[in-house]
Coordinates of C-alpha atoms in Angstrom, one line a residue:
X25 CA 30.9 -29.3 25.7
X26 CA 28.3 -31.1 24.0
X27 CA 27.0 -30.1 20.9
X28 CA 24.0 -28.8 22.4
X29 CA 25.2 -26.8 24.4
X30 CA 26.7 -24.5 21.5
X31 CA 25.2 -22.2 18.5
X32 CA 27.0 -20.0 16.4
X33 CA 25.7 -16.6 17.6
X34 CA 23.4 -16.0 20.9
X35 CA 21.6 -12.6 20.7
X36 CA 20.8 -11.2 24.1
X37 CA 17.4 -8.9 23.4
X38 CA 14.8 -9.9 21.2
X39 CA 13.7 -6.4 20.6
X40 CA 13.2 -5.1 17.2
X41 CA 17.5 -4.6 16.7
X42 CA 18.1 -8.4 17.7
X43 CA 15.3 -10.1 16.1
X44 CA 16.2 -8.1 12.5
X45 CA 19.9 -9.3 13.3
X46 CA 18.7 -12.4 13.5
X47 CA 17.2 -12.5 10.2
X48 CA 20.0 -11.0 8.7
X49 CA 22.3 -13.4 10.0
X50 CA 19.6 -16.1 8.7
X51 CA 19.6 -14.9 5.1
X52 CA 23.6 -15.6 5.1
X53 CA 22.7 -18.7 6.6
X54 CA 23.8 -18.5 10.0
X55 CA 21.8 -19.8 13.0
X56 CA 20.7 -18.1 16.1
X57 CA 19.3 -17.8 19.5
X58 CA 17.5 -15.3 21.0
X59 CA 17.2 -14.2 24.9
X60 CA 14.4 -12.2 26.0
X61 CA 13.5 -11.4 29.6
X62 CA 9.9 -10.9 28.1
X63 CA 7.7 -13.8 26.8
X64 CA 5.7 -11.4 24.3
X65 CA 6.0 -7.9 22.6
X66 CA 5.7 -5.1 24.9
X67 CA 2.7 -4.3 24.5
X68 CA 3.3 -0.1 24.5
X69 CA 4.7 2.2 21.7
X70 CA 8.2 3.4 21.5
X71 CA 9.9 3.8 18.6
X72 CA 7.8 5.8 16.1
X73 CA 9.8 6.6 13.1
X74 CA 12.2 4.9 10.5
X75 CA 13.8 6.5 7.3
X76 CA 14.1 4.9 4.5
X77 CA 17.5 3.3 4.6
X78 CA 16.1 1.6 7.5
X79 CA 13.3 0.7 5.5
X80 CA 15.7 -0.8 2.8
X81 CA 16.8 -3.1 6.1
X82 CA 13.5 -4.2 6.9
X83 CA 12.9 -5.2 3.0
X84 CA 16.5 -7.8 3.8
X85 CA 14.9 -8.7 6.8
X86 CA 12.1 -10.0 4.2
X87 CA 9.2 -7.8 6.2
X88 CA 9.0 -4.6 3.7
X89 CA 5.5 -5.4 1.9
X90 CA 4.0 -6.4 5.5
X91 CA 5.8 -3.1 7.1
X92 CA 4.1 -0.7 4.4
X93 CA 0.7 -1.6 5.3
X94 CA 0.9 -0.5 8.8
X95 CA 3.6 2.3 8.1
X96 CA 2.1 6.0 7.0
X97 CA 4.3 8.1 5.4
X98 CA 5.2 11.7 6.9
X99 CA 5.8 14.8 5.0
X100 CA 8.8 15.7 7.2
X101 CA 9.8 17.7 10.1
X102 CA 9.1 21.7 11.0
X103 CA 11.2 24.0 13.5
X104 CA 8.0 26.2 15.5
X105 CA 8.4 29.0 17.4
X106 CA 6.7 29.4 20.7
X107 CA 3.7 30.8 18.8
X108 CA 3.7 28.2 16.7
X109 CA 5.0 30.1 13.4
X110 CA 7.4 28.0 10.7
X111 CA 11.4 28.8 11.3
X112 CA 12.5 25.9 9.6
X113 CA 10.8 22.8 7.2
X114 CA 12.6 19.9 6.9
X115 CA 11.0 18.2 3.8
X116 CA 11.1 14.5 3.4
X117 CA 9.9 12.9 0.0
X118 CA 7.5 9.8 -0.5
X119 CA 10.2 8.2 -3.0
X120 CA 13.9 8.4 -1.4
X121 CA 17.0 7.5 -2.7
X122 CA 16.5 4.0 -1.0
X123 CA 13.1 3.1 -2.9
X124 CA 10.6 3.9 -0.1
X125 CA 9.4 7.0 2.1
X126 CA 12.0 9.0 3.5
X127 CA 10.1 9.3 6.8
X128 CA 7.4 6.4 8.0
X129 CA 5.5 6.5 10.9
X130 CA 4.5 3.1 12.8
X131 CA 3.5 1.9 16.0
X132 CA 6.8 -0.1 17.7
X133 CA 4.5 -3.1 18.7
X134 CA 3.0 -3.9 15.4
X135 CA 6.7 -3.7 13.9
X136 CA 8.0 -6.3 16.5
X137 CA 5.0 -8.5 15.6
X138 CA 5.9 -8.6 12.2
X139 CA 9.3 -9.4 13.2
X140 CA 8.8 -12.0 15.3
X141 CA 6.2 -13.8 13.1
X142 CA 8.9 -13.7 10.2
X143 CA 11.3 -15.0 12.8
X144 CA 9.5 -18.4 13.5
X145 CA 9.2 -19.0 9.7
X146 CA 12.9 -19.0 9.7
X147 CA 14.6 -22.4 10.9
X148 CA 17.7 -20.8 11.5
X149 CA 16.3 -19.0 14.3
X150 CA 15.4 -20.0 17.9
X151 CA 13.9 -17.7 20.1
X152 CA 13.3 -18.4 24.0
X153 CA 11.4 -16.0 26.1
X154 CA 11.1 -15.7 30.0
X155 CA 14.6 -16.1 30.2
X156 CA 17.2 -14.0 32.0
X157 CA 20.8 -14.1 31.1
X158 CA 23.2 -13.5 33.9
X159 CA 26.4 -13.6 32.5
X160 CA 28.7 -13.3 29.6
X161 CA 32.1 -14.5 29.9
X162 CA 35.5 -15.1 27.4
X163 CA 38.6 -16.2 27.7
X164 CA 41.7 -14.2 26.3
X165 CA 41.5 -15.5 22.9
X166 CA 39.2 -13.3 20.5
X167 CA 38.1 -16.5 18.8
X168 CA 37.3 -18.7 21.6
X169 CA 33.6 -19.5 22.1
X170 CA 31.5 -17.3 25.0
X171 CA 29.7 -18.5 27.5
X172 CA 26.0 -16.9 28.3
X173 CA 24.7 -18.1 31.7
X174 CA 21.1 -17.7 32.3
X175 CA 18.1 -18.2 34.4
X176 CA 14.5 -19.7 33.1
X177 CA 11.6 -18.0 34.5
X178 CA 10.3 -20.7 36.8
X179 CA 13.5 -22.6 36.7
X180 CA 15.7 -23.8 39.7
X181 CA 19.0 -22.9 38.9
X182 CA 21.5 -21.6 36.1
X183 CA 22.1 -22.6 32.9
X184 CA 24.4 -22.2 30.2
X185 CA 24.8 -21.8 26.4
X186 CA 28.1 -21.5 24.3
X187 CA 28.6 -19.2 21.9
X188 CA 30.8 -18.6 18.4
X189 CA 29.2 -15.1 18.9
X190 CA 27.4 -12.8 21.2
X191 CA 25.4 -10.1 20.1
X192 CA 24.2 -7.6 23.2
X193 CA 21.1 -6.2 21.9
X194 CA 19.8 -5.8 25.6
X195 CA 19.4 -2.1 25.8
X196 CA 21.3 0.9 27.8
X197 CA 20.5 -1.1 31.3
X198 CA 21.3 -4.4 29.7
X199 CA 24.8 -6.3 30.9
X200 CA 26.9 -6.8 27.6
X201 CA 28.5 -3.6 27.9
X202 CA 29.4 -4.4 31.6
X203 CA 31.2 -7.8 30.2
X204 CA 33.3 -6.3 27.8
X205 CA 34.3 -3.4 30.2
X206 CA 32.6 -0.9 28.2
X207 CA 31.5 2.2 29.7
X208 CA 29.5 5.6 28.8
X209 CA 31.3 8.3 27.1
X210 CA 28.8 11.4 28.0
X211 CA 27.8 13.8 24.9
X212 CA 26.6 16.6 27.1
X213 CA 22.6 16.4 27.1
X214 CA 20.0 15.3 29.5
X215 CA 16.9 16.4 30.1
X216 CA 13.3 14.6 31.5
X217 CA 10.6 15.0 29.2
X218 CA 7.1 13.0 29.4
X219 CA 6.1 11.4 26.5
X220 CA 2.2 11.3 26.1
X221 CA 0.3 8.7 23.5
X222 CA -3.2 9.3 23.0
X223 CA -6.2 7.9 20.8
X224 CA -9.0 10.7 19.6
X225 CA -11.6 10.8 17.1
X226 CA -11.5 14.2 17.7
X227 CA -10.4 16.7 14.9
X228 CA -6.4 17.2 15.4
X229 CA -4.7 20.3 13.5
X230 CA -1.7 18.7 12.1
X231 CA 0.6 18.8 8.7
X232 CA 1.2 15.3 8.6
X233 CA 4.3 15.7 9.6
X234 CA 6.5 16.0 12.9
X235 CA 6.4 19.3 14.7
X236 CA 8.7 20.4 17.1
X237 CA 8.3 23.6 19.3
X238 CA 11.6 25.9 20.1
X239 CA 10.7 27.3 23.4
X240 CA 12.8 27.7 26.2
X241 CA 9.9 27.5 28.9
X242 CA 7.7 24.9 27.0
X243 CA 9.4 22.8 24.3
X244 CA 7.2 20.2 22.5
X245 CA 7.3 17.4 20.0
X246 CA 4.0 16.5 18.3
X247 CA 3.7 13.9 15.4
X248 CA 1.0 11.7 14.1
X249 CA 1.0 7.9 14.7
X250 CA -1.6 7.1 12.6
X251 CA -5.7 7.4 11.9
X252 CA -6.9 8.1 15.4
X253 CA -2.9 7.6 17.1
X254 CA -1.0 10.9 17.7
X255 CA 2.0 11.3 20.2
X256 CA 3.0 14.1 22.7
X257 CA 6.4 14.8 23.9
X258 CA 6.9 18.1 26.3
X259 CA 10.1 18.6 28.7
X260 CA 8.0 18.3 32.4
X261 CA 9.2 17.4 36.1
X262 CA 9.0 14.0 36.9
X263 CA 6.8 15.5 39.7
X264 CA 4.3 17.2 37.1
X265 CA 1.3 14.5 37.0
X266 CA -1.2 15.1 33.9
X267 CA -3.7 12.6 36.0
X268 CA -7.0 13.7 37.9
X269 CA -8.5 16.8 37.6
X270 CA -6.2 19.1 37.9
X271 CA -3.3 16.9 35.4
X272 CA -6.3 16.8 33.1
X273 CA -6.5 20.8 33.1
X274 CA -3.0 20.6 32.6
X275 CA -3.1 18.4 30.2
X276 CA -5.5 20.2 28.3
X277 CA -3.6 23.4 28.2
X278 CA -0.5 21.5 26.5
X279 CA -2.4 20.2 23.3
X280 CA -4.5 22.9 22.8
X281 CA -3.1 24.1 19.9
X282 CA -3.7 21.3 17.9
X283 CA -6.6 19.7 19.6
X284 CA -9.8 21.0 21.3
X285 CA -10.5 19.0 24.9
X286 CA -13.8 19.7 26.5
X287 CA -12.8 21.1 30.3
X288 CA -15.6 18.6 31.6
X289 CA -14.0 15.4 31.8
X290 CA -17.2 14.3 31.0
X291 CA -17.0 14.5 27.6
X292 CA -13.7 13.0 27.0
X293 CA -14.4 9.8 26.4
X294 CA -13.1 10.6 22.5
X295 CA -9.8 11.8 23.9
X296 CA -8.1 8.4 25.7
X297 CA -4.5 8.6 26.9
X298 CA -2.7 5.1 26.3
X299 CA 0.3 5.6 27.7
X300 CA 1.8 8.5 29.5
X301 CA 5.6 7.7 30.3
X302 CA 8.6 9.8 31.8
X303 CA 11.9 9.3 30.1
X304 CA 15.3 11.2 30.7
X305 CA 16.6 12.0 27.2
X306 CA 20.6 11.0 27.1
X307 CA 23.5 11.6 24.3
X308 CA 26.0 8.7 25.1
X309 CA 28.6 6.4 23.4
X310 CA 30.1 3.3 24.4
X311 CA 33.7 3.6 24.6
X312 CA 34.1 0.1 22.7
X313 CA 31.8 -1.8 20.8
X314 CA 33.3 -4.9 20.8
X315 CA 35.6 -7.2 23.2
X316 CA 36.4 -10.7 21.2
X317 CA 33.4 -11.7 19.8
X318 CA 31.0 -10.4 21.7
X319 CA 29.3 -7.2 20.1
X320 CA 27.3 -4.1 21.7
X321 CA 24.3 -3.2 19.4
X322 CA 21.5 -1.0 19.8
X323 CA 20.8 1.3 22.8
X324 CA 23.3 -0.5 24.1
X325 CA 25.7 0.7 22.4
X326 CA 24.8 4.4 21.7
X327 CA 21.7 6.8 23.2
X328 CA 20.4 9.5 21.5
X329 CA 17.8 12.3 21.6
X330 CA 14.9 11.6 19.9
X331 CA 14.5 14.9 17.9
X332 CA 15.5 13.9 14.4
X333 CA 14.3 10.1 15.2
X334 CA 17.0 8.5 14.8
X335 CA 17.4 5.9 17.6
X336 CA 15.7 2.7 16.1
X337 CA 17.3 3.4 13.0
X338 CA 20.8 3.7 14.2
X339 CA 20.2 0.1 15.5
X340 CA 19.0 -1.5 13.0
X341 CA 22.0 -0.1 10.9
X342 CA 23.9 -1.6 13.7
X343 CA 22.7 -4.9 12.7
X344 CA 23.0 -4.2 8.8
X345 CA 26.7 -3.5 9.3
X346 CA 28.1 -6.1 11.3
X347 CA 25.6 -9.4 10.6
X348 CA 27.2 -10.4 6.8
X349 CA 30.4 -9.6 7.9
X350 CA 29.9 -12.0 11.2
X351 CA 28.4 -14.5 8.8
X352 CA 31.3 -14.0 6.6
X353 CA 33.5 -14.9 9.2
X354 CA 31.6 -17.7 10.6
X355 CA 30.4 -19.5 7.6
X356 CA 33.2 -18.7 5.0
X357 CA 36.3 -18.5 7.5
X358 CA 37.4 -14.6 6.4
X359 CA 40.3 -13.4 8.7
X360 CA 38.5 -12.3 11.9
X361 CA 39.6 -8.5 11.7
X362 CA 37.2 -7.9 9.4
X363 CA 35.1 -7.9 12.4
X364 CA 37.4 -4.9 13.5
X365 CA 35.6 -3.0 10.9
X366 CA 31.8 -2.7 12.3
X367 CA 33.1 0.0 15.1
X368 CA 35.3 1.6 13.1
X369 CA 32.7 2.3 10.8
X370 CA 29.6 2.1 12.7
X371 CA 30.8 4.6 15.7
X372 CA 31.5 7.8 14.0
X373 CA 28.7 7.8 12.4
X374 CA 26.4 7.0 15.5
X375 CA 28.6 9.9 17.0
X376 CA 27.8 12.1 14.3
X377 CA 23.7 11.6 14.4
X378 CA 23.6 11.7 18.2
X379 CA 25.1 15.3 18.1
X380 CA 22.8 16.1 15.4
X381 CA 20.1 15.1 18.1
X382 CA 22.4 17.1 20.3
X383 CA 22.0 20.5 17.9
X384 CA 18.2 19.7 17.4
X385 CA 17.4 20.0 21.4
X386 CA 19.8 22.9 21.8
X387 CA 17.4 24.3 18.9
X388 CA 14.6 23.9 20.6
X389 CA 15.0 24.3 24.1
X390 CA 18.2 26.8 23.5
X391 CA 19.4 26.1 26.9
X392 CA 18.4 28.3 29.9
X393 CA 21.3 31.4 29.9
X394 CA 20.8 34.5 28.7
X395 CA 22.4 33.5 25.1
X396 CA 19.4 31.0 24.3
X397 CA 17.3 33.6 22.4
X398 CA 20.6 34.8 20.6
X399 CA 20.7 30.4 19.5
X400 CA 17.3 30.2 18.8
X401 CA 17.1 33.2 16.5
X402 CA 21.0 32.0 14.9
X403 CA 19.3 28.5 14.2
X404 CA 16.3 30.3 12.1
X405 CA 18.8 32.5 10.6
X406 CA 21.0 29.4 9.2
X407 CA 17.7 27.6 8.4
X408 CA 16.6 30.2 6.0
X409 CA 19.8 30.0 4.2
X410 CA 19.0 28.2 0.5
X411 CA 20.7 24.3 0.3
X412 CA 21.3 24.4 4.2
X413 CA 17.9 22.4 5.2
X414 CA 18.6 19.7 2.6
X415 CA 22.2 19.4 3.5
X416 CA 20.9 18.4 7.4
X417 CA 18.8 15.8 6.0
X418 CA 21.4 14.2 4.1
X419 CA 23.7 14.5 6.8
X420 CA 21.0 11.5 8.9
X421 CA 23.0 9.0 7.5
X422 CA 27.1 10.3 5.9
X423 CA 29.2 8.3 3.8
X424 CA 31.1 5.9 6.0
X425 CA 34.7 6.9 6.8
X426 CA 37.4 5.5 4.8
X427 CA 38.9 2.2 5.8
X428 CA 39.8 -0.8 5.0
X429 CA 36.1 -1.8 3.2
X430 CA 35.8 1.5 2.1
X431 CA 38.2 2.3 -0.9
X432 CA 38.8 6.5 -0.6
X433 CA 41.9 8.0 -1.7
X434 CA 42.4 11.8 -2.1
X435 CA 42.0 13.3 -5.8
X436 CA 40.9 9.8 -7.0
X437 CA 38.4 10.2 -9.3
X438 CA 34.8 8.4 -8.7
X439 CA 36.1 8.6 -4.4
X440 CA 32.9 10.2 -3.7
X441 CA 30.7 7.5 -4.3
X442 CA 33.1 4.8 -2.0
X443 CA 31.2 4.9 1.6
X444 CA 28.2 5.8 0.5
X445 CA 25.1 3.7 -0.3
X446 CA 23.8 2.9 -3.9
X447 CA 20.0 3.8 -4.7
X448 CA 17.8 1.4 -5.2
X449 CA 15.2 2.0 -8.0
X450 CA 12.6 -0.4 -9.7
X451 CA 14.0 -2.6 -12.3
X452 CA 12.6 -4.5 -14.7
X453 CA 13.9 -8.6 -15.1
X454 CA 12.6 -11.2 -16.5
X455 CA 9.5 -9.3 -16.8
X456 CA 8.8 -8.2 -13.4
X457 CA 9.3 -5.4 -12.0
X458 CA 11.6 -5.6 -8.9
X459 CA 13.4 -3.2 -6.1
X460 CA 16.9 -3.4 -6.8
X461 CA 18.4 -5.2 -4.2
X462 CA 15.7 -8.1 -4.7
X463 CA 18.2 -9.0 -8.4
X464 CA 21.6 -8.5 -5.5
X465 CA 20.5 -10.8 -3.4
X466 CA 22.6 -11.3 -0.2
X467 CA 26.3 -11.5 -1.5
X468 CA 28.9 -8.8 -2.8
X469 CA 28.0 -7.6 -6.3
X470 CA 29.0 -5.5 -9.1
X471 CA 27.2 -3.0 -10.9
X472 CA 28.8 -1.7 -14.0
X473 CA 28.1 0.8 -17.1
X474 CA 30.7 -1.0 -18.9
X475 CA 31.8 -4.4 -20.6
X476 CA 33.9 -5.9 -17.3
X477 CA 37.8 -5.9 -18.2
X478 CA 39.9 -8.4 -16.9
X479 CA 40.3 -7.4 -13.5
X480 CA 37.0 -6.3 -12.3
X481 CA 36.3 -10.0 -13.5
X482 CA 39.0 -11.4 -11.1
X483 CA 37.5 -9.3 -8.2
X484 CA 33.6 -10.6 -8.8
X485 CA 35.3 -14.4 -9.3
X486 CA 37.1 -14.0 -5.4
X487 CA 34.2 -12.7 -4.3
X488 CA 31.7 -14.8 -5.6
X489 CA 29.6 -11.7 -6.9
X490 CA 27.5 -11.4 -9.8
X491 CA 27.8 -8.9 -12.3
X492 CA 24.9 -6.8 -13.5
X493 CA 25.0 -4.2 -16.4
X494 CA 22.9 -1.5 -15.7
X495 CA 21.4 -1.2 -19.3
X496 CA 20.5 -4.8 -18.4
X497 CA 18.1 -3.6 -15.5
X498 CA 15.5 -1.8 -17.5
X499 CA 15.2 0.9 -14.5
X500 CA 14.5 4.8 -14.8
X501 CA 18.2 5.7 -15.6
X502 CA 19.1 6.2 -12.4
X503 CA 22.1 3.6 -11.6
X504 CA 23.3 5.0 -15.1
X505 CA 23.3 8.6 -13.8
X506 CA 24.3 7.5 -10.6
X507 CA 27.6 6.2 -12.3
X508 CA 28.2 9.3 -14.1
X509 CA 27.8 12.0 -11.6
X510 CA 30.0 9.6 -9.6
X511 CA 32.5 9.5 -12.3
X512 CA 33.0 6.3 -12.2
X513 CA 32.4 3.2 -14.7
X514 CA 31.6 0.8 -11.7
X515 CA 30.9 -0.2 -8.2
X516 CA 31.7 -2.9 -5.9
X517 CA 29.0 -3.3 -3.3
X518 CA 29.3 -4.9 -0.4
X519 CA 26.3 -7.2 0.9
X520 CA 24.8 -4.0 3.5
X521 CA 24.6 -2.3 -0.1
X522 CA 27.6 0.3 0.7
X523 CA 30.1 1.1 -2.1
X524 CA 33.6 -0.4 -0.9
X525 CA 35.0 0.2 -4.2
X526 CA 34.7 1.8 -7.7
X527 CA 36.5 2.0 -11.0
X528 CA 37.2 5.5 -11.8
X529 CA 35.9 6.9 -15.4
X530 CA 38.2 5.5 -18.2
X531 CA 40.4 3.0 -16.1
X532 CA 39.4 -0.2 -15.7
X533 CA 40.0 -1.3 -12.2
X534 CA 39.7 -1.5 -9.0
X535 CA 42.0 0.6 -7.2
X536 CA 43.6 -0.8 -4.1
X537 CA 42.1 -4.1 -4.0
X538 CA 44.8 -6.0 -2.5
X539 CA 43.9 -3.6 0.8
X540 CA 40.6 -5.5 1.9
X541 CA 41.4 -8.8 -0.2
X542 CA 42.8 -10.4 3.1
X543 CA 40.0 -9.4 5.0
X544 CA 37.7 -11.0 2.8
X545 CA 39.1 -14.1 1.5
X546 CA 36.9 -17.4 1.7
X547 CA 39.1 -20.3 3.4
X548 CA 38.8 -23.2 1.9
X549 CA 37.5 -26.2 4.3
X550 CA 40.7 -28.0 3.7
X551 CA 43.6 -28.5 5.8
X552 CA 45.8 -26.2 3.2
X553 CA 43.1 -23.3 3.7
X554 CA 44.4 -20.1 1.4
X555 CA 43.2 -17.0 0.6
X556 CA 41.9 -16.8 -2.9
X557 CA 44.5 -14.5 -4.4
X558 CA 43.5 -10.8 -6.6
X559 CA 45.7 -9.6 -9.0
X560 CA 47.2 -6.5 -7.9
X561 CA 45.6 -3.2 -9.4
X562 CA 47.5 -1.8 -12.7
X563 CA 45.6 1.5 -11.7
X564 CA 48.4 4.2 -9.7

């Protein structure tokens, strides 16, 4: 095996969820090659919305400032009966808890440029297009490298690559999944719908936000994209063409409520379809995410509805999860069941937004029985009910379950913040004024409202973390009232930003840190590699 022949990880998909892995994994210092059938961006939109945890990802991925001039904030999403009267309003603010827009709208193409271009100013990353991979292959030992075997477009025969790591960010028709023996678990929807992106100049009746029609004949999705871009999605037959002149009558008769078409085709030409494109919408899970160490990410992984917008996002969270602990693994030798982790934590809660998805179609198309008006009017019912609307927009992205890098014990005081993800205001340091996580950098880190005792300063030295006294960061108070409605005197954040750990109000310590200390130990580059030991926690 020459060395060559070998990288640490391979990433099979250079769509937006593999080249933002690759970043990620770059920022920890880990190098990388891409596989992409395609030699350029496809050139046609997909993807449409991220929230603002994702965008929180993209500002790691180092893309934010580029991302927000293309990206146009929404005002949120509304439930509409078949007459097109309110049931519901989902409101989304312009400042979320992770320092940006809780909903932004962007064209996918433009967001892979971006990507790309910040990819080739990164020399830990390779990326080589035209290229089909054709296998993926392991032996028994978790830890042995993988072999990815692959065709060139234009080549003559097969080629090879080894792997420390394989990620398989190559989609729900891609092969990873096949080569670790994966297969679907079905989450009971599928329906075909036609998804219809059009350019106009012509005046479009819209609240800037996304709409989404409960009907049981003629459900409907309608969002902005931007200045003159706005997107269609309505559940048709794959044999219901909107071409010629009888598609363009049709056609016609579906937007008309938000946008006048002139019947003579004529005088169109301010009306242009760009794409028109019929997808079957699928709730599904992957049975296992992981086999050794090759990884399922992405659509491959997990398909979703897109009613609440989630399926970008759920990948790229993917890639949050598991790249620092993969680097963490690879570059600082922690025990390789930390790896274990990423489905544990990442599944249940892809499971829990695909059957939010799930609930939104059911809202709107209520099925076809005779019960589906009884759902529909039970959905506006709940809707009206004060707290409940909020609570479902929360609820796009729970507090991970606890395990072993998320510290939650029953009764303990300050457990509710463990799992969940610390905001992310602007600070002020060193006389600039900053987002948060651009003072945490990449690593573990501490955030505390109190002078560090002893043992919270034998955690941050095993961990290599800094510690950062909020009174230090010169924000808007909210870290400090972050720490007090938590309960809690300090956090341990992990490098995705999630709290693994907190010291409760008056005590001191860490709970329970010997639990993830042999996860996470650094070995030593020696021949006598040990962990680096943590005191045990005084706290009961």
């Amino acid at each position: 095996m020459s060395a060559a022949s070998r990288r640490p990880v391979v990433i099979i998909g250079a769509g937006p969820v593999g080249v933002t892995a690759a970043l990620l994994l770059a920022r920890h210092g880990v190098r990388s090659l891409l596989l992409e059938r395609h030699r350029d961006v496809y050139p046609l939109p997909r993807a449409v919305v991220v929230d603002d945890e994702v965008r929180r990802i993209l500002q790691s991925a180092g893309i934010h400032e580029e991302f927000a001039a293309l990206a146009r904030p929404a005002r949120g999403l509304r439930l509409l009966d078949s007459r097109h009267r309110v049931i519901a309003e989902f409101a989304r603010s312009p400042h979320g808890h992770h320092g940006f827009p809780q909903t932004s709208m962007f064209d996918q193409p433009d967001l892979e440029r971006l990507l790309r271009a910040a990819l080739a100013r990164r020399p830990e990353c390779e990326l080589w297009g035209g290229v089909e991979v054709v296998s993926v292959t392991q032996d028994t030992d978790s830890t042995a490298p993988v072999r990815v075997t692959f065709r060139r477009e234009g080549g003559t025969g097969e080629e090879h690559v080894w792997a420390d790591a394989v990620l398989g960010c190559d989609g729900a028709g891609g092969l990873t999944r096949d080569a670790i023996g994966a297969v679907w678990e079905d989450l009971h929807f599928e329906e075909s719908w036609r998804v219809i992106d059009v350019r106009t100049s012509r005046r479009v009746r819209t609240w800037e936000g996304v709409e989404q029609i409960c009907c049981p004949t003629q459900p409907a999705t309608f969002m902005r994209l931007g200045e003159d871009r706005y997107r269609w999605e309505f559940r048709l037959p794959s044999d219901v063409h909107l071409d010629g002149p009888d598609g363009r009558v049709l056609l016609r008769e579906l937007v008309a409520p938000w946008v006048d078409v002139p019947s003579d085709a004529s005088g169109c030409d301010d009306f242009e379809v760009i794409r028109q494109a019929q997808y079957t919408f699928r709730a599904r899970l992957a049975d296992r995410w992981r086999r050794g160490r090759v990884f399922l990410l992405g659509d491959a992984a997990h398909l979703t509805p897109p009613f609440i917008g989630q399926g970008l996002c759920a990948g790229l969270r993917d890639a949050r999860n598991l790249t620092w602990k993969l680097a963490r693994v690879l570059r600082q030798g922690a025990d390789d069941r930390l790896l274990d982790t990423y489905e544990r934590e990442r599944k249940p809660h892809a499971r829990h937004v695909i059957r939010l998805a799930v609930a939104m179609g059911w809202a709107m198309t209520g099925g076809q029985d005779h019960a589906a008006a009884l759902r529909r009017a039970a959905v506006g019912m709940a809707c009206r009910v004060p707290g409940v609307t909020s609570a479902v927009s929360r609820d796009l992205s729970p507090a991970l379950t606890a395990g072993p890098l998320v510290r939650r014990r029953p009764g303990l005081v300050g457990r509710g913040l463990a799992g969940t993800l610390c905001p992310q205001p602007w600070v002020i340091t060193d006389g600039r004024r900053v987002r948060l996580d651009d003072v945490l950098g990449d690593s573990f880190a501490v955030l505390t409202a109190v002078p560090p005792t002893p043992q919270m300063t034998a955690v941050v030295t095993a961990l290599d973390a800094p510690t950062i006294h909020v009174d230090d960061l010169d924000d808007d108070g909210t870290l400090a009232d972050w720490l007090e409605r938590g309960r809690a005197d300090a956090v341990l954040l992990r490098p995705d930003r999630v709290v693994m750990n907190t010291v409760p109000a008056g005590t001191g310590a860490f709970p329970d840190s010997t639990a993830w200390a042999s996860l996470l130990h650094t070995a030593r580059r020696t021949t006598q590699a040990r962990p680096v030991p943590l005191p045990r926690s005084t706290t009961p």
